[in-house]
CSV table of N, CA and C in Angstrom, one decimal:
chain,number,residue,atom,x,y,z
A,1,PRO,N,1.7,-15.2,-7.0
A,1,PRO,CA,0.8,-14.4,-7.9
A,1,PRO,C,0.6,-14.8,-9.3
A,2,PRO,N,-0.8,-14.2,-9.3
A,2,PRO,CA,-1.3,-14.8,-10.4
A,2,PRO,C,-1.0,-14.8,-12.0
A,3,ARG,N,-1.1,-15.9,-12.5
A,3,ARG,CA,-1.0,-16.4,-13.8
A,3,ARG,C,-1.5,-17.0,-15.0
A,4,THR,N,-1.3,-16.3,-16.2
A,4,THR,CA,-2.5,-16.4,-17.2
A,4,THR,C,-2.1,-18.5,-17.3
A,5,ALA,N,-3.6,-18.7,-17.7
A,5,ALA,CA,-4.0,-20.3,-17.6
A,5,ALA,C,-3.8,-20.2,-20.2
A,6,HIS,N,-3.3,-21.1,-20.8
A,6,HIS,CA,-3.7,-21.4,-22.1
A,6,HIS,C,-4.5,-21.1,-22.4
A,7,THR,N,-5.0,-20.3,-23.3
A,7,THR,CA,-6.0,-19.8,-24.1
A,7,THR,C,-6.2,-19.5,-25.6
A,8,HIS,N,-6.5,-20.3,-26.3
A,8,HIS,CA,-6.8,-19.9,-27.6
A,8,HIS,C,-7.9,-18.7,-28.3
A,9,PHE,N,-7.1,-18.0,-29.5
A,9,PHE,CA,-8.3,-17.1,-30.2
A,9,PHE,C,-7.8,-17.2,-31.7
A,10,ALA,N,-8.9,-16.1,-32.2
A,10,ALA,CA,-8.5,-16.2,-33.4
A,10,ALA,C,-9.3,-17.4,-34.5
A,11,THR,N,-10.6,-17.4,-34.3
A,11,THR,CA,-11.4,-18.7,-34.6
A,11,THR,C,-11.7,-18.2,-35.9
A,12,CYS,N,-12.3,-16.6,-36.0
A,12,CYS,CA,-13.3,-16.2,-37.0
A,12,CYS,C,-15.0,-16.7,-36.7
A,13,ASN,N,-15.3,-16.4,-35.7
A,13,ASN,CA,-16.6,-17.0,-34.5
A,13,ASN,C,-16.7,-18.7,-35.0
A,14,GLY,N,-15.3,-19.4,-35.0
A,14,GLY,CA,-15.6,-20.9,-34.8
A,14,GLY,C,-15.6,-21.5,-36.4
A,15,THR,N,-15.2,-20.5,-37.2
A,15,THR,CA,-15.1,-21.4,-38.4
A,15,THR,C,-13.9,-21.7,-38.8
A,16,HIS,N,-12.7,-21.9,-37.9
A,16,HIS,CA,-11.8,-22.5,-38.5
A,16,HIS,C,-11.1,-22.7,-36.9
A,17,PRO,N,-10.2,-24.1,-37.1
A,17,PRO,CA,-9.3,-23.5,-35.7
A,17,PRO,C,-8.3,-22.9,-35.5
A,18,PRO,N,-8.2,-22.5,-33.9
A,18,PRO,CA,-7.6,-21.2,-33.4
A,18,PRO,C,-6.2,-20.9,-34.2
A,19,LEU,N,-6.2,-19.5,-34.8
A,19,LEU,CA,-4.9,-19.6,-35.2
A,19,LEU,C,-3.7,-18.8,-33.7
A,20,PHE,N,-4.0,-18.4,-33.3
A,20,PHE,CA,-2.9,-18.0,-32.1
A,20,PHE,C,-3.3,-18.8,-30.6
A,21,SER,N,-2.6,-18.2,-29.6
A,21,SER,CA,-3.1,-18.3,-28.0
A,21,SER,C,-2.2,-17.9,-27.2
A,22,VAL,N,-2.5,-17.4,-26.0
A,22,VAL,CA,-1.7,-17.4,-25.0
A,22,VAL,C,-1.2,-18.2,-23.8
A,23,CYS,N,0.0,-18.2,-23.8
A,23,CYS,CA,1.1,-19.3,-23.6
A,23,CYS,C,0.3,-19.0,-21.7
A,24,GLU,N,0.4,-20.1,-21.1
A,24,GLU,CA,-0.1,-20.7,-20.1
A,24,GLU,C,1.8,-20.3,-19.2
A,25,GLY,N,1.2,-19.3,-17.8
A,25,GLY,CA,2.6,-18.8,-17.0
A,25,GLY,C,3.1,-17.8,-16.8
A,26,ALA,N,2.4,-16.9,-18.3
A,26,ALA,CA,3.0,-15.4,-18.3
A,26,ALA,C,2.6,-14.5,-16.3
A,27,SER,N,3.1,-13.9,-16.4
A,27,SER,CA,3.2,-13.1,-15.5
A,27,SER,C,2.3,-12.1,-15.9
A,28,MET,N,1.1,-11.9,-14.8
A,28,MET,CA,-0.3,-10.4,-14.7
A,28,MET,C,0.6,-9.1,-15.4
A,29,GLU,N,1.5,-9.0,-14.6
A,29,GLU,CA,2.6,-7.7,-14.7
A,29,GLU,C,2.5,-7.8,-16.6
A,30,ASP,N,3.4,-8.5,-17.1
A,30,ASP,CA,3.3,-9.2,-18.6
A,30,ASP,C,2.7,-8.8,-19.5
A,31,VAL,N,1.6,-9.6,-19.1
A,31,VAL,CA,0.3,-9.5,-19.8
A,31,VAL,C,-0.4,-8.0,-19.3
A,32,LEU,N,-0.4,-7.3,-18.5
A,32,LEU,CA,-1.3,-6.1,-18.2
A,32,LEU,C,-0.2,-5.2,-19.5
A,33,VAL,N,1.0,-5.2,-19.9
A,33,VAL,CA,1.9,-4.1,-20.6
A,33,VAL,C,1.2,-4.7,-21.7
A,34,HIS,N,1.3,-6.0,-22.2
A,34,HIS,CA,0.6,-5.9,-23.7
A,34,HIS,C,-0.5,-5.8,-24.1
A,35,LEU,N,-1.3,-5.7,-23.0
A,35,LEU,CA,-3.0,-5.3,-23.0
A,35,LEU,C,-2.6,-3.8,-23.4
A,36,THR,N,-2.2,-2.9,-22.6
A,36,THR,CA,-2.0,-1.8,-22.2
A,36,THR,C,-1.6,-1.2,-24.2
A,37,MET,N,-0.6,-1.9,-24.7
A,37,MET,CA,-0.3,-1.3,-26.0
A,37,MET,C,-1.3,-2.3,-27.2
A,38,SER,N,-2.4,-3.2,-26.8
A,38,SER,CA,-2.9,-3.3,-27.6
A,38,SER,C,-4.1,-2.3,-27.6
A,39,LEU,N,-4.5,-2.0,-26.6
A,39,LEU,CA,-5.6,-1.1,-26.2
A,39,LEU,C,-5.1,-0.2,-26.8
A,40,SER,N,-4.1,0.8,-26.8
A,40,SER,CA,-3.6,2.2,-27.2
A,40,SER,C,-3.6,2.0,-28.9
A,41,SER,N,-3.3,0.4,-29.5
A,41,SER,CA,-3.2,0.7,-30.9
A,41,SER,C,-4.6,0.6,-31.2
A,42,ALA,N,-6.0,-0.5,-30.5
A,42,ALA,CA,-7.1,0.2,-30.8
A,42,ALA,C,-7.5,1.5,-30.9
A,43,TYR,N,-7.5,2.1,-29.8
A,43,TYR,CA,-7.8,3.6,-29.5
A,43,TYR,C,-7.4,4.4,-30.9
A,44,GLU,N,-5.9,4.2,-31.1
A,44,GLU,CA,-5.4,5.1,-32.0
A,44,GLU,C,-6.3,5.1,-33.2
A,45,THR,N,-6.4,4.0,-33.6
A,45,THR,CA,-6.9,3.3,-34.6
A,45,THR,C,-8.6,3.5,-34.9
A,46,ASN,N,-8.9,3.4,-33.8
A,46,ASN,CA,-10.9,3.7,-33.8
A,46,ASN,C,-10.8,5.1,-34.1
A,47,TYR,N,-10.3,6.1,-33.6
A,47,TYR,CA,-9.8,7.0,-33.2
A,47,TYR,C,-10.2,8.0,-34.9
A,48,GLN,N,-9.1,7.6,-35.6
A,48,GLN,CA,-9.3,7.8,-36.8
A,48,GLN,C,-10.4,7.4,-37.4
A,49,VAL,N,-11.3,6.3,-37.5
A,49,VAL,CA,-12.4,6.1,-38.1
A,49,VAL,C,-13.3,7.2,-37.6
A,50,CYS,N,-13.1,7.3,-35.8
A,50,CYS,CA,-14.0,8.9,-35.5
A,50,CYS,C,-14.5,9.7,-36.5
A,51,GLU,N,-13.0,10.3,-36.6
A,51,GLU,CA,-12.6,11.5,-37.8
A,51,GLU,C,-12.9,11.2,-38.8
A,52,SER,N,-13.2,10.7,-39.7
A,52,SER,CA,-13.3,10.0,-41.0
A,52,SER,C,-15.1,9.5,-41.1
A,53,ALA,N,-15.0,9.2,-40.3
A,53,ALA,CA,-16.8,8.2,-41.1
A,53,ALA,C,-18.0,9.3,-41.1
A,54,SER,N,-18.7,8.5,-41.6
A,54,SER,CA,-20.2,9.3,-42.1
A,54,SER,C,-20.5,9.2,-41.3
A,55,LYS,N,-21.8,9.6,-40.6
A,55,LYS,CA,-22.3,10.0,-39.5
A,55,LYS,C,-22.9,8.5,-38.9
A,56,PRO,N,-23.8,7.8,-39.3
A,56,PRO,CA,-23.9,6.7,-38.7
A,56,PRO,C,-23.1,6.0,-38.3
A,57,MET,N,-21.8,5.7,-38.8
A,57,MET,CA,-20.8,4.7,-38.8
A,57,MET,C,-20.5,5.8,-37.5
A,58,GLN,N,-20.2,7.1,-37.2
A,58,GLN,CA,-19.2,7.9,-36.5
A,58,GLN,C,-20.1,7.8,-35.0
A,59,SER,N,-21.5,7.4,-34.9
A,59,SER,CA,-21.7,7.4,-33.6
A,59,SER,C,-21.2,6.0,-32.8
A,60,LEU,N,-21.3,5.0,-34.0
A,60,LEU,CA,-20.9,3.8,-33.9
A,60,LEU,C,-19.5,3.8,-33.1
A,61,ALA,N,-18.3,4.1,-34.0
A,61,ALA,CA,-17.2,4.7,-33.3
A,61,ALA,C,-17.0,5.3,-32.7
A,62,TRP,N,-17.8,6.4,-32.0
A,62,TRP,CA,-17.5,7.0,-30.9
A,62,TRP,C,-18.1,6.3,-29.7
A,63,ALA,N,-19.1,5.5,-29.8
A,63,ALA,CA,-19.3,4.7,-28.6
A,63,ALA,C,-18.0,3.7,-28.7
A,64,THR,N,-17.7,2.5,-29.5
A,64,THR,CA,-16.2,2.1,-29.2
A,64,THR,C,-15.1,2.7,-28.6
A,65,GLN,N,-15.0,4.0,-29.4
A,65,GLN,CA,-13.8,5.0,-28.6
A,65,GLN,C,-14.1,4.9,-27.3
A,66,HIS,N,-14.9,5.3,-26.4
A,66,HIS,CA,-15.4,5.5,-25.3
A,66,HIS,C,-15.4,4.2,-24.5
A,67,SER,N,-15.4,2.8,-25.2
A,67,SER,CA,-15.7,1.5,-24.2
A,67,SER,C,-14.0,1.3,-24.1
A,68,LEU,N,-13.3,2.2,-25.0
A,68,LEU,CA,-11.7,1.4,-25.4
A,68,LEU,C,-11.2,1.9,-24.3
A,69,GLU,N,-11.5,3.4,-24.0
A,69,GLU,CA,-11.0,4.7,-23.1
A,69,GLU,C,-11.5,3.9,-21.6
A,70,ILE,N,-12.8,3.3,-21.2
A,70,ILE,CA,-12.6,2.7,-20.3
A,70,ILE,C,-12.2,1.0,-19.9
A,71,CYS,N,-11.6,0.8,-20.9
A,71,CYS,CA,-10.9,-0.6,-20.6
A,71,CYS,C,-9.1,0.3,-20.4
A,72,GLN,N,-9.1,1.2,-21.4
A,72,GLN,CA,-7.6,2.1,-21.1
A,72,GLN,C,-7.4,2.1,-19.0
A,73,ALA,N,-8.9,3.0,-19.2
A,73,ALA,CA,-8.5,2.8,-17.3
A,73,ALA,C,-8.5,1.7,-16.6
A,74,LEU,N,-8.7,0.9,-17.0
A,74,LEU,CA,-9.5,0.3,-15.7
A,74,LEU,C,-8.1,-0.7,-15.8
A,75,VAL,N,-6.8,-1.3,-17.1
A,75,VAL,CA,-5.9,-1.4,-17.3
A,75,VAL,C,-4.9,-0.8,-16.1
A,76,GLU,N,-4.7,0.2,-16.6
A,76,GLU,CA,-4.2,1.9,-15.9
A,76,GLU,C,-4.4,1.1,-14.2
A,77,SER,N,-5.4,1.2,-13.8
A,77,SER,CA,-5.5,1.3,-12.0
A,77,SER,C,-5.4,0.0,-12.2
A,78,LEU,N,-5.3,-0.8,-12.2
A,78,LEU,CA,-4.5,-1.9,-12.2
A,78,LEU,C,-2.9,-2.1,-12.0
A,79,MET,N,-2.6,-2.0,-13.3
A,79,MET,CA,-0.6,-1.7,-12.8
A,79,MET,C,-1.0,-0.6,-11.8
A,80,LYS,N,-1.6,0.1,-11.6
A,80,LYS,CA,-1.1,1.7,-10.4
A,80,LYS,C,-1.1,0.2,-9.3
A,81,GLY,N,-2.6,-0.6,-9.0
A,81,GLY,CA,-2.6,-1.3,-7.8
A,81,GLY,C,-1.2,-2.2,-7.8
A,82,ALA,N,-1.3,-3.1,-8.6
A,82,ALA,CA,0.1,-3.5,-8.8
A,82,ALA,C,1.6,-3.4,-7.8
A,83,GLN,N,1.8,-1.6,-8.6
A,83,GLN,CA,3.0,-1.2,-8.3
A,83,GLN,C,3.2,-0.8,-6.9
A,84,HIS,N,1.8,-0.5,-6.8
A,84,HIS,CA,1.8,0.0,-4.9
A,84,HIS,C,1.9,-1.5,-4.1
A,85,SER,N,1.4,-2.8,-4.8
A,85,SER,CA,1.1,-3.6,-3.4
A,85,SER,C,2.9,-4.0,-3.5
A,86,ARG,N,3.7,-4.1,-4.5
A,86,ARG,CA,5.0,-3.8,-4.8
A,86,ARG,C,5.9,-3.2,-4.0
A,87,VAL,N,5.6,-1.8,-3.4
A,87,VAL,CA,6.4,-1.0,-2.4
A,87,VAL,C,6.0,-1.1,-0.7
């Protein structure tokens, strides 16, 4: 089954060494669960911005909201596919 490779992140566009990393060997299912939680948090946070931002920023926030919704649907589809392949 697919597993993760070591990947670092949080370099602030290369201005400093990475602060965090994804460990090698995590299962795809575990990764998808964590990705779902992270996307849900981003979705809910961004929704608050959509509701409270002024017009120019509000349009950008709604565009981000739609992108997050697409990502959530893709992850959900992967998780459903993984469940069906185990049955």
